[in-house]
Coordinates of N, CA, C and O in Angstrom, one line a residue:
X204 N -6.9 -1.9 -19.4 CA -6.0 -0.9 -19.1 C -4.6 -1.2 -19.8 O -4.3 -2.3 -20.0
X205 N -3.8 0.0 -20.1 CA -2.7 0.0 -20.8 C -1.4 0.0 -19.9 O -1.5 0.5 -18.7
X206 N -0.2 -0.5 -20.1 CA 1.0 -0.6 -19.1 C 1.0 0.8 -19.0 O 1.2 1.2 -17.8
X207 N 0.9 1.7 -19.9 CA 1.4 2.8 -19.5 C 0.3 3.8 -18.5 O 0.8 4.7 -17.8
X208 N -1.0 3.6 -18.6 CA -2.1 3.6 -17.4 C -1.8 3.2 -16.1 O -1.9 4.0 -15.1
X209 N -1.2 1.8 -16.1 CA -0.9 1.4 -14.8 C 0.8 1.8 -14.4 O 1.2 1.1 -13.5
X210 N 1.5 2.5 -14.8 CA 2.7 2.7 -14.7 C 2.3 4.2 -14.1 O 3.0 4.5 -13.1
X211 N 1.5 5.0 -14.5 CA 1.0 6.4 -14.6 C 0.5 6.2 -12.8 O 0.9 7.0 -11.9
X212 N -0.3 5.1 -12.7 CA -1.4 4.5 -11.6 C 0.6 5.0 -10.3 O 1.1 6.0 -9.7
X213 N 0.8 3.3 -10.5 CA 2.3 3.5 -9.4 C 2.5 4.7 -9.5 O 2.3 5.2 -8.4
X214 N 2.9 5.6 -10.4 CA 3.8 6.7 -10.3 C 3.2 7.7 -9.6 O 4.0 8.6 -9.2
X215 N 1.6 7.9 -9.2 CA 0.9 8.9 -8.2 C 1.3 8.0 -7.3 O 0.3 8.3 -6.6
X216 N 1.8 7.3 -6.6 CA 1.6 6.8 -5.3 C 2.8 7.8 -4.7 O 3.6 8.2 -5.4
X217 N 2.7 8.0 -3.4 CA 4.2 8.8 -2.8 C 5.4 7.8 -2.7 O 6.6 8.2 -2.7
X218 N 5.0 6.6 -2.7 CA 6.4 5.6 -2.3 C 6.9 4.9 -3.6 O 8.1 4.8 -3.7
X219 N 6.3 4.4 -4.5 CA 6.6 4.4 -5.8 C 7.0 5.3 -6.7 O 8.0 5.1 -7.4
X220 N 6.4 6.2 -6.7 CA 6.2 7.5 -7.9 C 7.9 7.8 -7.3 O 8.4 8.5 -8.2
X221 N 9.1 7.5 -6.0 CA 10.3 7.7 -6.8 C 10.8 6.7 -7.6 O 12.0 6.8 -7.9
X222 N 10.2 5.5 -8.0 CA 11.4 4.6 -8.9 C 10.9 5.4 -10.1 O 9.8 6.0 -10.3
X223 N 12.4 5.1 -11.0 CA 12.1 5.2 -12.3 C 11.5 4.8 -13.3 O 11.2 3.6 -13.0
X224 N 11.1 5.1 -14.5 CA 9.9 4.5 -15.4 C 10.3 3.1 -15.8 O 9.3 2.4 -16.0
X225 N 11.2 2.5 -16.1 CA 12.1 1.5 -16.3 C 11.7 0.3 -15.1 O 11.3 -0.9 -15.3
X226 N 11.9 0.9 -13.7 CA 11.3 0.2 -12.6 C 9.9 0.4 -12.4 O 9.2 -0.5 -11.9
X227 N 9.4 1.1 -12.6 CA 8.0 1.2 -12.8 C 7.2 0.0 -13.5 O 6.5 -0.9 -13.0
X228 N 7.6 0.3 -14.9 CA 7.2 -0.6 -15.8 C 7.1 -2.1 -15.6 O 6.1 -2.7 -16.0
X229 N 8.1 -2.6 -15.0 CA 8.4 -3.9 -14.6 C 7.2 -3.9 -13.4 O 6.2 -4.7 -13.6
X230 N 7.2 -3.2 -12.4 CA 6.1 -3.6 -11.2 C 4.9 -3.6 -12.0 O 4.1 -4.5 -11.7
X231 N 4.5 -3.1 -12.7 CA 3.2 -2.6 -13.3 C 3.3 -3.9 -14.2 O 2.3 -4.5 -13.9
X232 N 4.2 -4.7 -15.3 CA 3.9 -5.6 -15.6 C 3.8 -6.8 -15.4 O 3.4 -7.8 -15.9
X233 N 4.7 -6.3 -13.8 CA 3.9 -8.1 -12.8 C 2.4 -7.7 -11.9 O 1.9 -8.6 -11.2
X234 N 2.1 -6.8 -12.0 CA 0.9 -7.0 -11.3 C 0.0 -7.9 -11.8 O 0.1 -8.3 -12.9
X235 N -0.9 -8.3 -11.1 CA -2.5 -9.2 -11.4 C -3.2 -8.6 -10.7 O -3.1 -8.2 -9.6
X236 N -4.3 -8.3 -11.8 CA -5.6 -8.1 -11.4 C -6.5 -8.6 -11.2 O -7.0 -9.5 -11.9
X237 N -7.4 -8.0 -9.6 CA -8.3 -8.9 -8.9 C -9.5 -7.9 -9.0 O -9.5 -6.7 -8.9
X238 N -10.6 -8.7 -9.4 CA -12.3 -8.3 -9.6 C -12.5 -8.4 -8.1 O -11.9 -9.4 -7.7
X239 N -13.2 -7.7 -7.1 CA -13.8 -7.9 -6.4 C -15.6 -7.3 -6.3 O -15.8 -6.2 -6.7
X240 N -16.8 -8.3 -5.7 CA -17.9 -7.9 -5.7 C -17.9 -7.2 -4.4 O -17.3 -7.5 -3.3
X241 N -18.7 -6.4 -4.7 CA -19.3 -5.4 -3.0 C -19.4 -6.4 -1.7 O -19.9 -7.5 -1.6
X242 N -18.8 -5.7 -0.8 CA -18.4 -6.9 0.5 C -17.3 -8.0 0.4 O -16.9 -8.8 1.3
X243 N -17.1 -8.0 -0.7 CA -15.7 -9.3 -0.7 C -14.7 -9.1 -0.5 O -13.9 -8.2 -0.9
X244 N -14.4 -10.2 0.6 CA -12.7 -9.8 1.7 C -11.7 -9.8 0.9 O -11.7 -10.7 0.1
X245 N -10.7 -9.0 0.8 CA -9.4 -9.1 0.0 C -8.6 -10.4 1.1 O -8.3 -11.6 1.1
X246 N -8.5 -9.2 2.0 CA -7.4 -10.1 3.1 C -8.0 -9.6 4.8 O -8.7 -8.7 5.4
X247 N -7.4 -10.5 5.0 CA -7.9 -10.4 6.7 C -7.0 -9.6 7.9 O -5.8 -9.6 7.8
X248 N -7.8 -9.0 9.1 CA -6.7 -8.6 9.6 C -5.9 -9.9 10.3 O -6.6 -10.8 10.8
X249 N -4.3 -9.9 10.3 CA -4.0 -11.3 10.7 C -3.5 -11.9 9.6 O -3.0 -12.9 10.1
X250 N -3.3 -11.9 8.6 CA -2.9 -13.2 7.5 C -1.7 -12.2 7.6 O -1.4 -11.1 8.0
X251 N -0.9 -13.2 6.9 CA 0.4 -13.4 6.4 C 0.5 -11.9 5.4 O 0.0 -12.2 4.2
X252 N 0.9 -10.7 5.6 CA 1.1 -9.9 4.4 C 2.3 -10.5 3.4 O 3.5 -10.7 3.7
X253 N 1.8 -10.6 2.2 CA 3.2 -11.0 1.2 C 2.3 -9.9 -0.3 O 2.3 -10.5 -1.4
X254 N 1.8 -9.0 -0.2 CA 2.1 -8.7 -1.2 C 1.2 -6.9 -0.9 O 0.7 -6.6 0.2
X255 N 1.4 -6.0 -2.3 CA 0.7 -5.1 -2.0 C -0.6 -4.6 -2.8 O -0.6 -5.4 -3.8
X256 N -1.4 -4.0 -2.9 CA -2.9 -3.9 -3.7 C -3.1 -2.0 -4.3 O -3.4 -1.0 -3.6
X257 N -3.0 -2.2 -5.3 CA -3.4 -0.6 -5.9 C -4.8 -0.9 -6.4 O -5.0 -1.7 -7.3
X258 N -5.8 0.0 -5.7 CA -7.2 0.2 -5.9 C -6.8 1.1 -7.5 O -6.3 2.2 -7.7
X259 N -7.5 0.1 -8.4 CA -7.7 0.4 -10.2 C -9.2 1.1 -9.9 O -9.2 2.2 -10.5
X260 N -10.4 0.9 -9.2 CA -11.7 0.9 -9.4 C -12.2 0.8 -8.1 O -11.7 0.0 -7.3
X261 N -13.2 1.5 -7.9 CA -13.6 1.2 -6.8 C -13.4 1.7 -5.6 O -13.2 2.9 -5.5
X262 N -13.3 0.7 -3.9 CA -12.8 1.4 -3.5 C -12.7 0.0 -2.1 O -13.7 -0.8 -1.9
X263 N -11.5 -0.1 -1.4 CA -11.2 -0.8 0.1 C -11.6 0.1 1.1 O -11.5 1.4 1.2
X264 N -12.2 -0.9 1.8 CA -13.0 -0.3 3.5 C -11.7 -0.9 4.5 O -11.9 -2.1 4.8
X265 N -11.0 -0.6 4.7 CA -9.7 -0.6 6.0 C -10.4 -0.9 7.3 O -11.0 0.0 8.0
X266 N -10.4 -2.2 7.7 CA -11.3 -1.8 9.5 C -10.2 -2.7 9.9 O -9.9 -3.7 9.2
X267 N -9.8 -2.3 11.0 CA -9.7 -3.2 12.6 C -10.9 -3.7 13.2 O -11.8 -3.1 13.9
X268 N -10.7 -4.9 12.9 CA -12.0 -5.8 13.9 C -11.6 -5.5 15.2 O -10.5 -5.4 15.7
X269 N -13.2 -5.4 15.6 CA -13.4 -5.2 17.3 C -13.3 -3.5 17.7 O -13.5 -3.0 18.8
X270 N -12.8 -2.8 16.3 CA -12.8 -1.5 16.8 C -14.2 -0.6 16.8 O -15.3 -1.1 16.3
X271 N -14.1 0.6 17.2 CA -14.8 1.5 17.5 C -14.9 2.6 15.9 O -15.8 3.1 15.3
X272 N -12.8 2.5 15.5 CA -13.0 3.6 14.5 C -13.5 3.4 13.3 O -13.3 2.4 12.8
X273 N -14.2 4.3 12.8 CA -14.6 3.8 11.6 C -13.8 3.3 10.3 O -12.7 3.8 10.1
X274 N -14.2 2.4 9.3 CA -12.8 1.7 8.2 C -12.7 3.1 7.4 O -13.6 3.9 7.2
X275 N -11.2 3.0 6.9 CA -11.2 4.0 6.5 C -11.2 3.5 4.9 O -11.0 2.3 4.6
X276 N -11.5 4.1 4.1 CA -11.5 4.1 2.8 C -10.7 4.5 1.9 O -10.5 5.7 1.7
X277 N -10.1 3.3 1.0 CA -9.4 3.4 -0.1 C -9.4 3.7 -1.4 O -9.1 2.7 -2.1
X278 N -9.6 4.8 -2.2 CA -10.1 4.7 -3.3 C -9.1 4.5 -4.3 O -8.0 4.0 -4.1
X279 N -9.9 5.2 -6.2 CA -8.6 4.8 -6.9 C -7.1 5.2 -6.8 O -6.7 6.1 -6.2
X280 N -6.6 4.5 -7.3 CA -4.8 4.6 -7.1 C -4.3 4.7 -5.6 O -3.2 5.1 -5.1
X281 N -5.2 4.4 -5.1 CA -4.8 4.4 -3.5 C -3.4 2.9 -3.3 O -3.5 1.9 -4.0
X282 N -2.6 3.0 -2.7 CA -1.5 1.9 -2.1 C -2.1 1.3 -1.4 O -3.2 2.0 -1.4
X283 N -2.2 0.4 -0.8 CA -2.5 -0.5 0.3 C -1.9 -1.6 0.6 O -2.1 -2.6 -0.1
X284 N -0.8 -1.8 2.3 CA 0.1 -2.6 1.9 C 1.2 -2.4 1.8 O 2.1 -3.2 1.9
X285 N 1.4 -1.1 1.5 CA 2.9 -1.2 0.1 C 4.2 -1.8 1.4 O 5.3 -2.0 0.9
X286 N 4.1 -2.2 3.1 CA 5.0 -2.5 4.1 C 5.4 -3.8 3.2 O 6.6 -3.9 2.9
X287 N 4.5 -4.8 2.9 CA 4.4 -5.8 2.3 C 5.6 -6.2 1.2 O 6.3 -7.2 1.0
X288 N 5.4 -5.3 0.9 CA 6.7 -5.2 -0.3 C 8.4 -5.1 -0.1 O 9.3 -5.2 -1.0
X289 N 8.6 -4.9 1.4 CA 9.5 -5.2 1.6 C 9.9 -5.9 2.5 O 11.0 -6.5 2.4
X290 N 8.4 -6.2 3.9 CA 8.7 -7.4 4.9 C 7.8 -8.1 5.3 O 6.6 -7.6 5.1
X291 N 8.0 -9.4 5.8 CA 6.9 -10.1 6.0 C 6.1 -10.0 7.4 O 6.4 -10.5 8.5
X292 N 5.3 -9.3 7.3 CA 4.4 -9.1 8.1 C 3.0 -9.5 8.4 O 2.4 -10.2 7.5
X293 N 2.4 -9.1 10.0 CA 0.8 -9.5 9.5 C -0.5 -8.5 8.8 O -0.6 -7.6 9.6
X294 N -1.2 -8.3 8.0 CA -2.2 -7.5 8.4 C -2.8 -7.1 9.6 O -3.3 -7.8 10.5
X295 N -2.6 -5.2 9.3 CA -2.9 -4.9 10.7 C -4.5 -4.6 10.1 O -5.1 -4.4 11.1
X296 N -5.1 -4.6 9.4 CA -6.7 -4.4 9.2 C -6.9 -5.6 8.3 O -6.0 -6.2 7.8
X297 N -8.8 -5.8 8.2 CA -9.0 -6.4 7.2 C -9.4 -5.3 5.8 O -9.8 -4.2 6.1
X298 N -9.4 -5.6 4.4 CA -9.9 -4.6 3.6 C -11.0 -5.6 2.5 O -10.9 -6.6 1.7
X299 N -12.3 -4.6 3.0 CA -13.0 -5.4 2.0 C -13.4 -4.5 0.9 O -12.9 -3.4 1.0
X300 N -14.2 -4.7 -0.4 CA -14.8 -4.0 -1.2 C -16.1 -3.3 -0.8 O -17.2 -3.5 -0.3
X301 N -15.5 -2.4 -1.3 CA -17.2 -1.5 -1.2 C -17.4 -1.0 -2.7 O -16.7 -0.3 -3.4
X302 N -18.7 -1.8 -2.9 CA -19.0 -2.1 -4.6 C -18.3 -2.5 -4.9 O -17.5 -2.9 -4.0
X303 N -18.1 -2.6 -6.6 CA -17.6 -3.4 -7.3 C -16.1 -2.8 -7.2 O -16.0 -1.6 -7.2
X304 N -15.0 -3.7 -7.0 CA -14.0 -2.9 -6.7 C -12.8 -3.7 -8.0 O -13.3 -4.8 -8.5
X305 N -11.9 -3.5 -8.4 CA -10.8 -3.6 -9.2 C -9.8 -3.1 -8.5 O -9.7 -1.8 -8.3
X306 N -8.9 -4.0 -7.9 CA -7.0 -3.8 -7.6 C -5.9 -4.8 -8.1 O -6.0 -6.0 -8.0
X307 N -5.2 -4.4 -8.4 CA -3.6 -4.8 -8.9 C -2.9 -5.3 -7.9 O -2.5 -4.5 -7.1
X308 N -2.7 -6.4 -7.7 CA -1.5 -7.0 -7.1 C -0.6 -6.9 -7.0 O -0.3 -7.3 -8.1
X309 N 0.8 -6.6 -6.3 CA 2.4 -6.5 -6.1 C 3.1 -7.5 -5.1 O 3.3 -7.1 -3.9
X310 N 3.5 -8.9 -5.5 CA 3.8 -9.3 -4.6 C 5.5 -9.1 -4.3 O 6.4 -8.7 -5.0
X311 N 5.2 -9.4 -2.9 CA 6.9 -9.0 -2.3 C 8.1 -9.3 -3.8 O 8.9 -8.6 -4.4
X312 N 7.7 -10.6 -4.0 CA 9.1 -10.7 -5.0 C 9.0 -10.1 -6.1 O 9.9 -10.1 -6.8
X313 N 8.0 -9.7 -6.4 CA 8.6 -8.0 -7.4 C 9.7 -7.1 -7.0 O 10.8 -6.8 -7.6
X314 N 9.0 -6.7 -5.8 CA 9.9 -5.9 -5.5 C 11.5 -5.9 -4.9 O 12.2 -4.9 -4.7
X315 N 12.0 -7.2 -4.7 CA 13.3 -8.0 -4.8 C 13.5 -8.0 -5.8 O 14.7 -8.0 -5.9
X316 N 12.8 -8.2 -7.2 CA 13.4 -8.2 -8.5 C 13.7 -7.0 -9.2 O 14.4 -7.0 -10.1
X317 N 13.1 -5.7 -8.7 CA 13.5 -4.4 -9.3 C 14.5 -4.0 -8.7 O 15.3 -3.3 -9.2
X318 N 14.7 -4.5 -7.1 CA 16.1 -3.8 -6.4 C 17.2 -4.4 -6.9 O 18.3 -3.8 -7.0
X319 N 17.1 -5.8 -7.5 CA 18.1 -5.9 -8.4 C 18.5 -6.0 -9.8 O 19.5 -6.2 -10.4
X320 N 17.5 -5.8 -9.9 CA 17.4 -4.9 -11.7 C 17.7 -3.6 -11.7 O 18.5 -3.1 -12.5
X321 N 17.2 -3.2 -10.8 CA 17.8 -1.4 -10.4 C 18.3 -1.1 -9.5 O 17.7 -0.3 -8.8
X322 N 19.7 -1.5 -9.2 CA 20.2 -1.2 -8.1 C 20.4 0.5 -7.2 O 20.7 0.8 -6.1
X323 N 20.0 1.3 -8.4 CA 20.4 2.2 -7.9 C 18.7 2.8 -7.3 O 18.7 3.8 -6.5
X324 N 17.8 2.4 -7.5 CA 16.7 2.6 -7.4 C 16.7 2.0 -5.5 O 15.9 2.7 -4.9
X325 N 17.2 1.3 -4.8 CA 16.7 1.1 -3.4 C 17.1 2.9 -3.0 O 16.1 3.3 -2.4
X326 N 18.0 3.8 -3.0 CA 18.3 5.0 -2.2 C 17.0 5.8 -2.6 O 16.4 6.5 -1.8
X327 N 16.6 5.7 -4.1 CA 14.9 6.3 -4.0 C 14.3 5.8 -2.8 O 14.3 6.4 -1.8
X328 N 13.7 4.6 -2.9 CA 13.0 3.8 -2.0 C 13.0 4.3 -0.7 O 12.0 4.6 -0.2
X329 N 14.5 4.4 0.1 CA 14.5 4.1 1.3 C 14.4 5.8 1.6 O 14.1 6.0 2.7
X330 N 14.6 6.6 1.1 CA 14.1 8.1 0.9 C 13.0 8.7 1.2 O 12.7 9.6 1.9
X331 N 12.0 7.6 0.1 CA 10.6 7.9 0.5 C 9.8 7.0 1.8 O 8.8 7.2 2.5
X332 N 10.9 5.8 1.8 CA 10.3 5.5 2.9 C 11.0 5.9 4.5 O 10.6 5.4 5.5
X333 N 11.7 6.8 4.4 CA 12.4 7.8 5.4 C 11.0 8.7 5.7 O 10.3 8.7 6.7
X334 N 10.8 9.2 4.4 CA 9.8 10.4 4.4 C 8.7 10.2 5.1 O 8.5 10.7 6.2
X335 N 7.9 9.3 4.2 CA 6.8 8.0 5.3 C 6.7 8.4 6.6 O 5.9 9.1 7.3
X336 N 7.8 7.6 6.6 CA 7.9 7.3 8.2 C 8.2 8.3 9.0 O 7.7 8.1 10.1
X337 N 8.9 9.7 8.8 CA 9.0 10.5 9.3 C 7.4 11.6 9.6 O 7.4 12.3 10.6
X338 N 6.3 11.6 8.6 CA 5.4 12.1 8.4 C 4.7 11.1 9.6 O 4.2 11.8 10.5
X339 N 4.6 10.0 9.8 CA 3.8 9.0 10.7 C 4.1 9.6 11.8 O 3.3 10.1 12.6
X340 N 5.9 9.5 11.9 CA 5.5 9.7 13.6 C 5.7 10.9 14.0 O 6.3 11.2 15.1
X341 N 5.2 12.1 13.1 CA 5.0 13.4 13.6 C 3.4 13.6 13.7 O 2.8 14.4 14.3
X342 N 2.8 12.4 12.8 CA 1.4 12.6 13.3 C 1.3 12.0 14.2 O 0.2 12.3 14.8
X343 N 2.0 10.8 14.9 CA 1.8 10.4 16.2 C 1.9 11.2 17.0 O 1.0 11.4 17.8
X344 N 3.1 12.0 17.1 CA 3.8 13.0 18.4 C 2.8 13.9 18.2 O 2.3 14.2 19.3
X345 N 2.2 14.6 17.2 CA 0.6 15.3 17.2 C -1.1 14.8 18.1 O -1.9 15.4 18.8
X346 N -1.0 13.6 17.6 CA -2.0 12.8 18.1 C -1.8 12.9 20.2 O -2.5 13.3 21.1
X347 N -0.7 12.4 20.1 CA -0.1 12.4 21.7 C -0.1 13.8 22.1 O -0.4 14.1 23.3
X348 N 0.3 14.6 21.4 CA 0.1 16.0 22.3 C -1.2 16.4 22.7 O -1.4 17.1 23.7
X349 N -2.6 15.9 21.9 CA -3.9 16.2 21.4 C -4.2 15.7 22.7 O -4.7 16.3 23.6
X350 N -3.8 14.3 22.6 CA -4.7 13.5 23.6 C -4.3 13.8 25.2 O -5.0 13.8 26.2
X351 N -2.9 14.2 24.8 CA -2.5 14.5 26.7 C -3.3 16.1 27.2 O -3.7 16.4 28.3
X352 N -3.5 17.0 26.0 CA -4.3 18.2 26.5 C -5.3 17.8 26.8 O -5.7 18.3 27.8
X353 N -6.2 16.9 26.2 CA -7.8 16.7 27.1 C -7.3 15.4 28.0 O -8.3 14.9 28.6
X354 N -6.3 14.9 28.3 CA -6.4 13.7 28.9 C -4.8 14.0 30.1 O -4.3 13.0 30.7
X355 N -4.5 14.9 30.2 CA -3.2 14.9 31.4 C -2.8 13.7 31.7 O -1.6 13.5 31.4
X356 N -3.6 12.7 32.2 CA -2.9 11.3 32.5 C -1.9 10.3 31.9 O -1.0 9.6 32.4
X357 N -2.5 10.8 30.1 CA -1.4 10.1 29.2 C -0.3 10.5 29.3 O 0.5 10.0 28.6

């Protein structure tokens, strides 16, 4: 793949796609790429998150061990992670390969090195991750309205 393929890749994501091509470029030229075979664990739920993973090929199975819901599935150019990139957290799922899978690496200190290569690039950032976050917890307060009409108790 070409820098400018994987720059194209970041730039569909919603949280990325606002840095500039300038910042782009740089995340896209520190990535590493990981081969994974069908069933092979990326990361566990539980480990140390420090970095983030763009599905190139293929595709991540998202599960919560011990759950009921089904893993959800990540395919190409999918984010996975991208919390990672700014705090150190744990994996809330494990993600494995389903088939042969290809993803790009982003570890956190990338992304400390574009906020200060591009300083003006964090008010993108924190914009889209406004956005994010504002989209989550209206699908929560959705979810909670759902569940209190068949369930009153909640």
């Amino acid at each position: 793949m070409s820098l400018d393929a994987d720059v194209r890749r970041l730039a569909s994501t919603p949280l990325l796609g606002a840095l500039d091509r300038g910042a782009l470029r740089l995340v896209a030229f520190s990535g590493e790429r990981i081969s994974l075979a069908d069933g092979e664990l990326l990361f566990r739920q539980g480990d140390a998150a420090d970095a983030a993973y763009q599905v190139v090929s293929g595709a991540l199975a998202l599960e919560i061990e011990g759950s009921t819901i089904p893993p959800f599935l990540a395919g190409p150019d999918a984010l996975v992670g991208e919390t990672a990139l700014f705090a150190a957290l744990q994996r809330p799922s494990s993600a494995r390969a389903r088939g042969a899978t290809e993803v790009t690496k982003f570890p956190r200190a990338i992304m400390r090195r574009v906020l200060e290569e591009f300083p003006e690039e964090a008010a993108k950032l924190r914009a889209a991750l406004a956005a994010t976050l504002g989209e989550f917890g209206a699908a929560l307060e959705a979810s909670r309205r759902r569940a209190r009409a068949t369930s009153p108790d909640l």
